[in-house]
Coordinates of C-alpha atoms and ligand atoms in Angstrom, one line a residue:
X28 CA 129.6 110.2 70.2
X29 CA 128.1 112.4 67.5
X30 CA 124.5 112.4 66.6
X31 CA 125.0 110.2 63.5
X32 CA 127.3 107.9 65.4
X33 CA 124.5 107.6 68.1
X34 CA 122.0 106.8 65.4
X35 CA 124.3 104.2 63.8
X36 CA 124.9 102.6 67.2
X37 CA 121.2 102.6 67.8
X38 CA 120.5 100.8 64.5
X39 CA 123.2 98.2 65.0
X40 CA 122.0 97.5 68.6
X41 CA 118.5 97.2 67.2
X42 CA 119.6 94.5 64.7
X43 CA 121.5 92.7 67.5
X44 CA 118.5 92.6 69.8
X45 CA 116.2 91.3 67.1
X46 CA 118.7 88.5 66.3
X47 CA 118.9 87.7 70.0
X48 CA 115.1 87.4 70.3
X49 CA 114.9 85.3 67.1
X50 CA 117.7 83.1 68.4
X51 CA 115.8 82.0 71.5
X52 CA 112.8 81.3 69.4
X53 CA 110.4 83.3 71.5
X54 CA 108.5 86.5 71.4
X55 CA 109.0 89.2 74.0
X56 CA 106.0 90.5 75.7
X57 CA 106.7 93.9 74.3
X58 CA 109.2 95.6 72.0
X59 CA 112.8 94.6 71.6
X60 CA 114.1 98.0 70.4
X61 CA 117.3 99.2 72.0
X62 CA 118.9 102.7 71.9
X63 CA 122.4 103.3 73.0
X64 CA 123.2 106.0 75.5
X65 CA 124.2 109.3 74.0
X66 CA 126.5 112.1 75.3
X67 CA 124.9 115.5 75.4
X68 CA 127.2 117.2 73.0
X69 CA 127.3 121.0 72.7
X70 CA 125.1 121.7 75.7
X71 CA 122.0 120.6 73.9
X72 CA 118.7 121.8 75.6
X73 CA 116.2 119.5 77.3
X74 CA 112.4 119.7 76.9
X75 CA 111.9 119.2 80.6
X76 CA 114.4 119.6 83.5
X77 CA 114.0 118.6 87.2
X78 CA 116.4 117.9 90.0
X79 CA 115.4 114.2 90.2
X80 CA 113.6 112.0 87.7
X81 CA 112.2 108.7 88.9
X82 CA 111.4 106.1 86.2
X83 CA 108.6 103.8 87.3
X84 CA 105.7 104.4 89.6
X85 CA 105.5 101.3 91.8
X86 CA 106.5 101.1 95.5
X87 CA 110.1 101.9 94.7
X88 CA 109.4 104.8 92.4
X89 CA 106.6 106.4 94.5
X90 CA 108.6 106.0 97.7
X91 CA 111.6 107.6 96.0
X92 CA 109.5 110.4 94.6
X93 CA 107.8 111.3 97.9
X94 CA 111.1 111.0 99.9
X95 CA 112.9 113.2 97.3
X96 CA 110.2 115.8 97.5
X97 CA 110.5 115.7 101.3
X98 CA 114.2 116.4 100.8
X99 CA 113.3 119.6 98.9
X100 CA 113.9 118.4 95.3
X101 CA 111.9 119.1 92.2
X102 CA 110.7 115.7 91.1
X103 CA 109.2 114.1 88.0
X104 CA 107.9 110.5 87.9
X105 CA 107.5 108.9 84.5
X106 CA 105.8 105.6 83.7
X107 CA 105.5 104.0 80.3
X108 CA 102.1 102.4 81.0
X109 CA 98.6 104.0 80.8
X110 CA 98.1 103.5 84.5
X111 CA 100.5 104.2 87.3
X112 CA 101.7 101.5 89.8
X113 CA 103.2 98.6 87.7
X114 CA 103.2 95.3 89.6
X115 CA 102.8 97.3 92.9
X116 CA 99.3 98.3 92.3
X117 CA 98.1 94.8 91.4
X118 CA 100.1 93.3 94.3
X119 CA 98.6 91.6 97.4
X120 CA 99.6 94.5 99.7
X121 CA 101.5 92.2 102.1
X122 CA 104.6 93.7 103.7
X123 CA 107.1 92.0 105.8
X124 CA 108.0 94.1 108.8
X125 CA 110.4 93.2 111.6
X126 CA 109.2 94.8 114.9
X127 CA 105.8 96.3 114.0
X128 CA 103.5 97.6 116.6
X129 CA 101.0 94.9 115.7
X130 CA 103.6 92.2 116.3
X131 CA 104.3 93.7 119.7
X132 CA 100.6 93.9 120.6
X133 CA 100.2 90.2 119.7
X134 CA 103.2 89.2 121.8
X135 CA 105.3 88.1 118.7
X136 CA 109.0 88.5 119.4
X137 CA 110.9 89.5 116.2
X138 CA 114.0 91.4 115.3
X139 CA 115.9 92.8 112.3
X140 CA 118.5 90.0 112.8
X141 CA 115.9 87.3 112.6
X142 CA 114.5 88.7 109.4
X143 CA 118.0 88.9 107.9
X144 CA 118.6 85.3 108.9
X145 CA 115.3 84.1 107.3
X146 CA 116.0 86.0 104.1
X147 CA 119.5 84.6 104.0
X148 CA 118.2 81.1 104.4
X149 CA 115.7 81.4 101.7
X150 CA 118.2 83.2 99.5
X151 CA 120.6 80.2 99.9
X152 CA 123.2 82.6 101.1
X153 CA 123.5 84.3 97.7
X154 CA 122.1 87.6 99.1
X155 CA 123.9 90.9 99.0
X156 CA 124.2 91.1 102.7
X157 CA 124.8 94.9 102.9
X158 CA 121.6 95.7 101.0
X159 CA 119.7 93.0 102.8
X160 CA 120.5 94.5 106.2
X161 CA 119.7 98.0 104.9
X162 CA 116.2 96.8 103.9
X163 CA 115.5 94.8 107.1
X164 CA 116.7 97.7 109.3
X165 CA 114.1 100.1 107.9
X166 CA 110.9 98.1 107.5
X167 CA 109.3 99.1 110.8
X168 CA 110.1 102.8 110.3
X169 CA 109.0 102.7 106.7
X170 CA 105.6 101.1 107.6
X171 CA 105.1 104.0 110.0
X172 CA 106.1 106.5 107.3
X173 CA 103.4 104.9 105.0
X174 CA 100.8 105.1 107.7
X175 CA 101.5 108.8 107.8
X176 CA 100.1 109.0 104.2
X177 CA 96.9 107.1 105.1
X178 CA 98.0 103.5 104.5
X179 CA 95.9 101.2 106.7
X180 CA 96.8 97.7 107.8
X181 CA 94.6 94.8 108.8
X182 CA 94.7 94.4 112.6
X183 CA 96.5 91.1 112.6
X184 CA 99.9 89.7 111.6
X185 CA 100.2 86.8 109.1
X186 CA 102.7 84.0 108.9
X187 CA 104.1 83.5 105.3
X188 CA 106.2 80.6 104.2
X189 CA 109.9 80.8 105.1
X190 CA 109.5 83.5 107.8
X191 CA 110.2 82.0 111.2
X192 CA 107.6 84.2 112.9
X193 CA 104.4 85.9 111.8
X194 CA 105.6 89.3 110.5
X195 CA 103.3 90.2 107.6
X196 CA 101.1 93.2 107.7
X197 CA 98.7 93.5 104.8
X198 CA 97.0 96.6 103.5
X199 CA 93.3 96.7 104.5
X200 CA 92.3 96.4 100.8
X201 CA 94.4 93.2 100.3
X202 CA 96.1 95.0 97.5
X203 CA 99.2 97.1 96.8
X204 CA 96.8 99.8 95.5
X205 CA 96.1 100.4 99.2
X206 CA 99.7 101.6 99.4
X207 CA 100.2 103.1 95.9
X208 CA 97.2 105.3 96.0
X209 CA 98.1 107.1 99.2
X210 CA 101.7 107.5 98.0
X211 CA 100.5 109.0 94.7
X212 CA 98.3 111.4 96.6
X213 CA 101.1 112.3 98.9
X214 CA 103.5 112.9 96.0
X215 CA 101.0 115.2 94.2
X216 CA 100.4 117.1 97.5
X217 CA 104.2 117.6 97.7
X218 CA 104.5 119.0 94.2
X219 CA 105.8 115.9 92.4
X220 CA 104.8 115.8 88.7
X221 CA 103.7 112.6 87.2
X222 CA 103.6 111.6 83.5
X223 CA 102.2 108.3 82.3
X224 CA 102.7 106.8 78.9
X225 CA 106.2 108.2 78.9
X226 CA 108.8 105.6 78.2
X227 CA 112.5 105.9 78.9
X228 CA 114.2 105.0 75.7
X229 CA 117.9 105.7 76.3
X230 CA 120.1 107.6 78.7
X231 CA 121.8 110.9 78.1
X232 CA 125.2 111.4 79.7
X233 CA 127.6 114.4 79.9
X234 CA 131.2 114.3 78.7
X235 CA 132.3 112.7 82.0
X236 CA 129.8 109.8 81.6
X237 CA 127.5 111.1 84.3
X238 CA 123.8 110.4 83.6
X239 CA 122.0 113.8 83.2
X240 CA 118.7 112.6 81.7
X241 CA 117.2 110.4 79.0
X242 CA 115.4 110.3 75.7
X243 CA 111.8 109.3 76.1
X244 CA 108.7 108.6 74.0
X245 CA 105.7 110.6 75.3
X246 CA 102.1 109.6 74.6
X247 CA 103.6 106.2 74.2
X248 CA 101.4 103.1 73.9
X249 CA 103.2 100.1 75.4
X250 CA 101.7 97.6 73.0
X251 CA 103.4 99.6 70.1
X252 CA 107.1 99.8 71.1
X253 CA 108.1 102.7 69.0
X254 CA 104.9 104.8 69.4
X255 CA 105.0 108.3 70.8
X256 CA 106.8 111.6 70.3
X257 CA 110.5 111.9 71.2
X258 CA 111.4 114.2 74.1
X259 CA 114.5 114.9 76.1
X260 CA 114.3 114.9 79.9
X261 CA 117.1 116.4 82.0
X262 CA 117.8 115.5 85.7
X263 CA 120.2 117.9 87.5
X264 CA 121.0 115.4 90.2
X265 CA 120.3 112.1 88.5
X266 CA 117.8 109.5 87.5
X267 CA 116.3 106.8 89.8
X268 CA 115.4 103.6 88.0
X269 CA 112.5 102.0 89.7
X270 CA 111.5 100.0 86.6
X271 CA 110.6 96.7 88.2
X272 CA 111.3 93.1 86.9
X273 CA 111.0 91.3 83.6
X274 CA 108.5 88.4 84.5
X275 CA 106.5 88.9 81.3
X276 CA 109.6 89.1 79.0
X277 CA 109.6 85.5 77.8
X278 CA 112.5 86.0 75.4
X279 CA 114.7 87.6 78.0
X280 CA 113.8 85.2 80.8
X281 CA 114.5 82.2 78.6
X282 CA 118.0 83.4 77.9
X283 CA 118.6 83.0 81.6
X284 CA 116.2 80.1 82.4
X285 CA 115.5 78.2 79.1
X286 CA 112.8 76.1 80.8
X287 CA 110.7 79.2 81.5
X288 CA 108.9 79.0 78.2
X289 CA 105.6 80.6 77.3
X290 CA 103.9 77.5 78.8
X291 CA 104.5 79.2 82.2
X292 CA 102.3 82.2 82.6
X293 CA 103.0 85.1 84.9
X294 CA 101.3 87.1 87.6
X295 CA 103.0 90.3 86.4
X296 CA 101.5 93.3 84.6
X297 CA 101.9 93.3 80.8
X298 CA 104.7 95.9 80.8
X299 CA 107.1 93.9 83.0
X300 CA 109.8 93.5 80.5
X301 CA 113.6 93.9 80.4
X302 CA 113.8 97.1 78.2
X303 CA 114.9 99.4 81.0
X304 CA 117.3 96.8 82.4
X305 CA 118.9 96.5 78.9
X306 CA 119.4 100.3 78.9
X307 CA 121.2 100.2 82.2
X308 CA 123.3 97.3 80.9
X309 CA 124.2 99.3 77.8
X310 CA 125.4 102.0 80.1
X311 CA 127.7 99.5 81.7
X312 CA 125.6 98.4 84.7
X313 CA 126.4 95.1 86.3
X314 CA 123.4 92.7 86.1
X315 CA 123.4 90.1 88.8
X316 CA 121.3 86.9 89.5
X317 CA 119.3 87.3 86.3
X318 CA 118.7 83.5 86.3
X319 CA 117.1 83.7 89.7
X320 CA 113.4 84.0 88.6
X321 CA 110.8 83.2 91.2
X322 CA 107.7 81.0 90.6
X323 CA 104.8 81.8 93.0
X324 CA 103.6 78.5 94.5
X325 CA 100.1 79.7 95.4
X326 CA 98.6 80.4 92.0
X327 CA 95.9 78.3 90.2
X328 CA 95.8 76.9 86.7
X329 CA 92.1 77.6 86.7
X330 CA 92.4 81.4 86.3
X331 CA 94.8 84.0 84.9
X332 CA 97.5 85.8 86.8
X333 CA 97.5 86.2 90.6
X334 CA 93.7 85.7 90.6
X335 CA 91.7 84.7 93.6
X336 CA 93.6 81.6 94.6
X337 CA 96.8 83.4 95.6
X338 CA 95.4 85.3 98.5
X339 CA 93.1 82.4 99.6
X340 CA 96.2 80.2 99.7
X341 CA 98.6 82.6 101.5
X342 CA 96.1 83.6 104.2
X343 CA 94.1 80.4 104.3
X344 CA 95.4 77.1 102.9
X345 CA 99.1 77.4 103.6
X346 CA 99.1 78.6 107.2
X347 CA 95.7 77.2 108.2
X348 CA 95.1 74.2 105.9
X349 CA 97.0 71.5 104.1
X350 CA 98.0 70.6 100.5
X351 CA 97.7 67.1 99.2
X352 CA 98.5 65.1 96.1
X353 CA 95.1 64.1 94.7
X354 CA 96.3 60.7 93.7
X355 CA 97.1 59.7 97.3
X356 CA 95.2 62.2 99.4
X357 CA 98.5 62.7 101.2
X358 CA 100.6 65.9 101.9
X359 CA 104.0 65.9 100.1
X360 CA 105.7 69.1 101.2
X361 CA 105.9 71.7 104.1
X362 CA 103.2 74.2 103.2
X363 CA 105.2 77.0 104.9
X364 CA 108.6 76.2 103.3
X365 CA 110.0 79.1 101.2
X366 CA 108.5 79.7 97.8
X367 CA 111.3 78.1 95.9
X368 CA 111.0 74.8 97.8
X369 CA 107.2 74.7 97.5
X370 CA 107.2 75.6 93.8
X371 CA 109.8 73.0 93.0
X372 CA 107.9 70.3 94.8
X373 CA 104.7 71.2 93.0
X374 CA 106.4 71.3 89.6
X375 CA 108.1 68.0 90.1
X376 CA 104.9 66.2 90.9
X377 CA 103.9 64.7 87.5
X378 CA 102.1 61.7 86.2
X379 CA 103.7 58.8 84.2
X380 CA 103.3 60.9 81.0
X381 CA 105.1 63.9 82.5
X382 CA 101.9 65.9 82.8
X383 CA 101.4 68.1 85.9
X384 CA 99.5 66.7 88.8
X385 CA 97.9 69.8 90.3
X386 CA 98.0 69.6 94.1
X387 CA 94.8 70.3 96.1
X388 CA 95.1 72.9 98.9
X389 CA 92.2 73.1 101.3
X390 CA 91.1 74.5 104.6
X391 CA 87.8 74.8 106.4
X392 CA 85.5 77.8 107.1
X393 CA 87.6 78.9 110.1
X394 CA 90.8 78.7 108.0
X395 CA 89.3 80.6 105.1
X396 CA 87.6 83.3 107.2
X397 CA 90.2 86.0 106.4
X398 CA 90.4 85.3 102.7
X399 CA 88.7 88.3 101.0
X400 CA 88.9 86.6 97.7
X401 CA 86.9 83.6 98.8
X402 CA 83.6 84.8 97.4
X403 CA 85.1 85.7 94.0
X404 CA 87.0 82.4 93.8
X405 CA 83.7 80.5 94.5
X406 CA 81.8 82.6 92.0
X407 CA 84.3 81.9 89.2
X408 CA 84.6 78.2 90.3
X409 CA 88.3 78.5 91.1
X410 CA 87.7 77.8 94.7
X411 CA 85.3 74.9 95.4
X412 CA 83.2 74.2 98.4
X413 CA 82.4 70.8 99.9
X414 CA 80.2 70.1 103.0
X415 CA 82.3 67.1 104.2
X416 CA 85.6 65.3 103.4
X417 CA 83.9 62.6 101.3
X418 CA 82.4 65.3 99.1
X419 CA 85.8 67.0 98.9
X420 CA 87.5 63.8 97.9
X421 CA 85.0 63.1 95.1
X422 CA 85.2 66.7 93.8
X423 CA 88.9 66.0 92.9
X424 CA 88.8 62.3 92.5
X425 CA 90.8 61.7 95.6
X426 CA 90.8 58.5 97.8
X427 CA 88.4 59.5 100.6
X428 CA 89.7 57.2 103.3
X429 CA 93.3 58.2 102.8
X430 CA 92.3 61.9 102.8
X431 CA 90.5 61.5 106.1
X432 CA 93.4 59.7 107.6
X433 CA 95.7 62.5 106.5
X434 CA 93.4 65.1 108.1
X435 CA 93.3 63.1 111.3
X436 CA 97.1 62.8 111.3
X437 CA 97.4 66.6 110.7
X438 CA 95.1 67.3 113.7
X439 CA 97.3 65.2 115.9
X440 CA 100.4 67.2 114.8
X441 CA 98.6 70.4 115.7
X442 CA 97.6 69.1 119.1
X443 CA 101.0 67.9 119.9
X444 CA 102.7 71.0 118.5
X445 CA 104.9 69.0 116.1
X446 CA 104.5 68.3 112.4
X447 CA 105.9 64.8 112.1
X448 CA 105.7 64.7 108.3
X449 CA 107.5 67.9 107.2
X450 CA 108.4 69.9 110.3
X451 CA 106.1 72.8 109.3
X452 CA 106.0 75.7 111.9
X453 CA 102.6 75.5 113.6
X454 CA 102.2 79.0 115.1
X455 CA 99.2 79.8 112.9
X456 CA 98.0 76.2 112.4
X457 CA 94.5 75.1 113.3
X458 CA 92.9 71.7 113.8
X459 CA 90.8 70.8 110.8
X460 CA 87.7 69.3 112.4
X461 CA 84.7 71.0 111.0
X462 CA 83.5 71.6 107.5
X463 CA 82.5 73.2 105.2
X464 CA 85.7 72.8 103.2
X465 CA 87.2 75.2 100.6
X466 CA 89.7 73.9 98.1
X467 CA 91.8 75.0 95.0
X468 CA 94.0 73.3 92.4
X469 CA 97.5 74.9 92.4
X470 CA 100.2 75.5 89.8
X471 CA 103.1 78.0 90.0
X472 CA 103.5 81.1 87.7
X473 CA 106.4 83.4 87.0
X474 CA 106.2 86.0 89.8
X475 CA 109.4 87.9 90.7
X476 CA 112.9 88.5 89.4
X477 CA 115.5 88.3 92.1
X478 CA 118.0 89.6 89.5
X479 CA 118.6 93.1 88.4
X480 CA 121.4 95.7 88.5
X481 CA 123.9 95.7 91.3
X482 CA 123.8 98.7 93.6
X483 CA 125.8 100.0 96.5
X484 CA 124.5 101.1 99.9
X485 CA 123.7 104.5 98.4
X486 CA 121.5 102.8 95.8
X487 CA 123.9 103.9 93.1
X488 CA 124.1 101.5 90.2
X489 CA 127.5 99.8 90.0
X490 CA 129.5 99.4 86.7
X491 CA 130.4 95.9 85.5
X492 CA 133.9 96.8 84.5
X493 CA 135.0 98.9 87.5
X494 CA 132.6 98.0 90.3
X495 CA 132.4 101.8 90.8
X496 CA 129.1 103.6 90.8
X497 CA 127.8 105.2 87.6
X498 CA 127.5 108.9 88.3
X499 CA 123.9 110.1 88.3
X500 CA 122.3 106.6 88.1
X501 CA 120.4 105.1 91.0
X502 CA 118.1 102.1 91.2
X503 CA 115.6 100.7 93.6
X504 CA 113.0 97.9 94.0
X505 CA 112.8 94.9 91.8
X506 CA 115.0 96.6 89.2
X507 CA 117.9 95.8 91.5
X508 CA 119.5 92.4 92.0
X509 CA 121.0 90.5 94.9
X510 CA 119.0 91.4 97.9
X511 CA 117.0 88.2 97.9
X512 CA 119.6 85.8 96.6
X513 CA 118.1 82.7 95.2
X514 CA 114.6 83.1 96.5
X515 CA 112.6 86.1 97.8
X516 CA 110.3 85.6 100.8
X517 CA 106.7 86.7 100.7
X518 CA 106.1 90.4 101.7
X519 CA 109.7 91.3 101.2
X520 CA 109.3 93.0 97.9
X521 CA 107.2 95.8 99.3
X522 CA 109.7 96.1 102.1
X523 CA 112.5 96.3 99.5
X524 CA 110.7 98.8 97.3
X525 CA 109.8 101.2 100.0
X526 CA 113.1 101.1 101.8
X527 CA 115.4 101.2 98.8
X528 CA 113.3 103.8 97.0
X529 CA 113.6 106.1 100.0
X530 CA 117.3 105.3 100.3
X531 CA 117.9 106.2 96.7
X532 CA 116.0 109.5 97.2
X533 CA 118.0 110.5 100.4
X534 CA 121.3 109.9 98.6
X535 CA 120.4 111.6 95.3
X536 CA 119.2 114.6 97.3
X537 CA 122.8 115.0 98.6
X538 CA 124.4 114.9 95.2
X539 CA 125.8 117.9 93.5
X540 CA 123.6 119.4 90.7
X541 CA 124.7 119.9 87.1
X542 CA 123.4 122.9 85.2
X543 CA 121.1 121.9 82.3
X544 CA 119.6 124.1 79.6
X545 CA 115.9 123.9 79.1
X546 CA 114.4 124.5 75.7
Ligands
FAD622 C1 100.2 90.0 91.4 C2 101.4 90.2 92.3 C3 101.2 90.2 93.7 C4 102.3 90.5 94.5 N1 102.1 90.5 95.9 C5 103.1 90.9 96.7 C6 102.9 91.1 98.1 O1 101.8 91.0 98.6 N2 103.9 91.5 98.8 C7 105.2 91.7 98.3 O2 106.1 92.0 99.0 N3 105.4 91.5 97.0 C8 104.4 91.2 96.2 N4 104.6 91.1 94.8 C9 105.9 91.5 94.3 C10 105.9 93.1 94.2 O3 104.6 93.5 93.9 C11 106.8 93.6 93.2 O4 108.1 93.1 93.4 C12 106.9 95.1 93.4 O5 105.6 95.7 93.1 C13 107.9 95.8 92.5 O6 107.9 97.1 92.8 P1 108.8 98.1 91.9 O7 108.4 99.5 92.3 O8 110.2 97.7 92.0 O9 108.3 97.8 90.4 P2 106.8 97.9 89.7 O10 105.8 98.1 90.7 O11 106.7 96.8 88.8 O12 106.9 99.3 88.9 C14 107.8 99.4 87.8 C15 107.2 100.5 86.9 O13 108.2 100.9 86.0 C16 107.6 101.1 84.7 N5 108.7 101.1 83.7 C17 109.4 100.0 83.4 N6 110.2 100.3 82.3 C18 110.0 101.6 82.0 C19 110.5 102.5 81.1 N7 111.4 102.2 80.2 N8 110.0 103.8 81.0 C20 109.0 104.2 81.9 N9 108.5 103.4 82.8 C21 109.0 102.1 82.9 C22 106.6 100.0 84.6 O14 105.6 100.4 83.7 C23 106.1 99.9 86.1 O15 104.9 100.7 86.3 C24 103.5 90.8 94.0 C25 103.7 90.8 92.6 C26 102.6 90.6 91.8 C27 102.8 90.6 90.3

């Protein structure tokens, strides 16, 4: 394609994308501009050339960058945002690991096969089994790899919904930053270059169609889609797309899930849109499972984003408390079911006018003892405290006697080791005898995109038309689709990001180089 043809195509795609956004009647979180991929005619020079360029600086991108540097490659990481880390740095730091040393210490028997089975069950069998096995196989070794860069875990294992055994290790800081910061430090120590506010705009291919770089906007400000100066980046071995999901892209997510309107807020960082995914699609990548968008069941309508309730619920309420309908004071779902089941149950619970009935999740002081966000939640009045169950009932206008009966029933289930109401696994459960009580209102938020581009076991992006890999194009982390099927289990995104990022890096390192001219 000549330069003028490229520009023409770019303009017509731009028109099309604007029409698309207008057609769904919603506004995307960020820009809708699209540029078509361009062939690098006439051996045009690049402003910057590296062996490997990683786009995105979350778990997938930083793991890919560090691994690629360990494989002896010259590596650049670019990210469009003013801070590195994307969703990964604001994440809860909880990683699912099959066969960790802490599990062994605590006598928890787990295996790669069991983790695969749990993820398949949650994914309703829609998972890409090859990639799923690849991820589960390497969680334990990747956790040790992370520890080598200074990542520290809490000294206990948590039981998240849908996992049949406790297998979650959580970064000491209760945040993905506890993993991202050591990875960035390690990357810099290994000579990886990092550029923020640098947005991939469109791919550059050679005559054979191989990806050899991309056009970018540097000094870019994400809230102004076309801002920044145009530069050409060349990658001798290829580009790894670690560009995350599109949870904040209301227009794009509504194309696939029309009910996911702007009434549903998101836990994601503001740059989590589909721009990079669209570029891969323009190149011919096969997008899979784009309609599989996860709602997090542990968030609260009383604060923005992930907030303080999410960690309180995942570490406290769900494994060590119960969740009730405030109208009846009764439980109405298994608090440790997978996310999809819990979110669906919560969203379906509405009053006669169709308005949400926010469930009340609560536990006692013992159950909340590991929730680092408790203090903040109380401070901002998201988490409420009650000295006894009568007070708890009156805080949320619940029938006190029915609530007390539900708690007594629950305690019986714990004692007998069998939840007669919903068959919840009780390995982490406690009897709820003593107050004080801590409670939150819950309502799901858009959290994770199971869909993305289809990749093979080398993390190469596969083309829609041929199912063959697109030369020079790799993808890792949430940008890929299929691993989790219909519903991702908690802690499995860190596992996916780290393992697939490293996998992409190992494979790209083995690829032949192309010679590129630097300006
Ligand atoms: C609040 C929250 C809590 C979570 N907690 C957990 C948890 O405890 N455990 C767990 O397993 N999962 C959790 N998740 C999910 C998990 O954090 C994400 O799935 C994971 O961080 C995705 O990692 P990633 O590297 O694929 O993408 P991200 O971390 O999102 O990184 C993608 C990066 O790519 C950049 N980018 C995108 N497009 C471009 C472009 N065109 N040019 C340049 N840069 C670009 C973005 O700016 C971003 O920085 C949580 C998610 C959220 C939002």
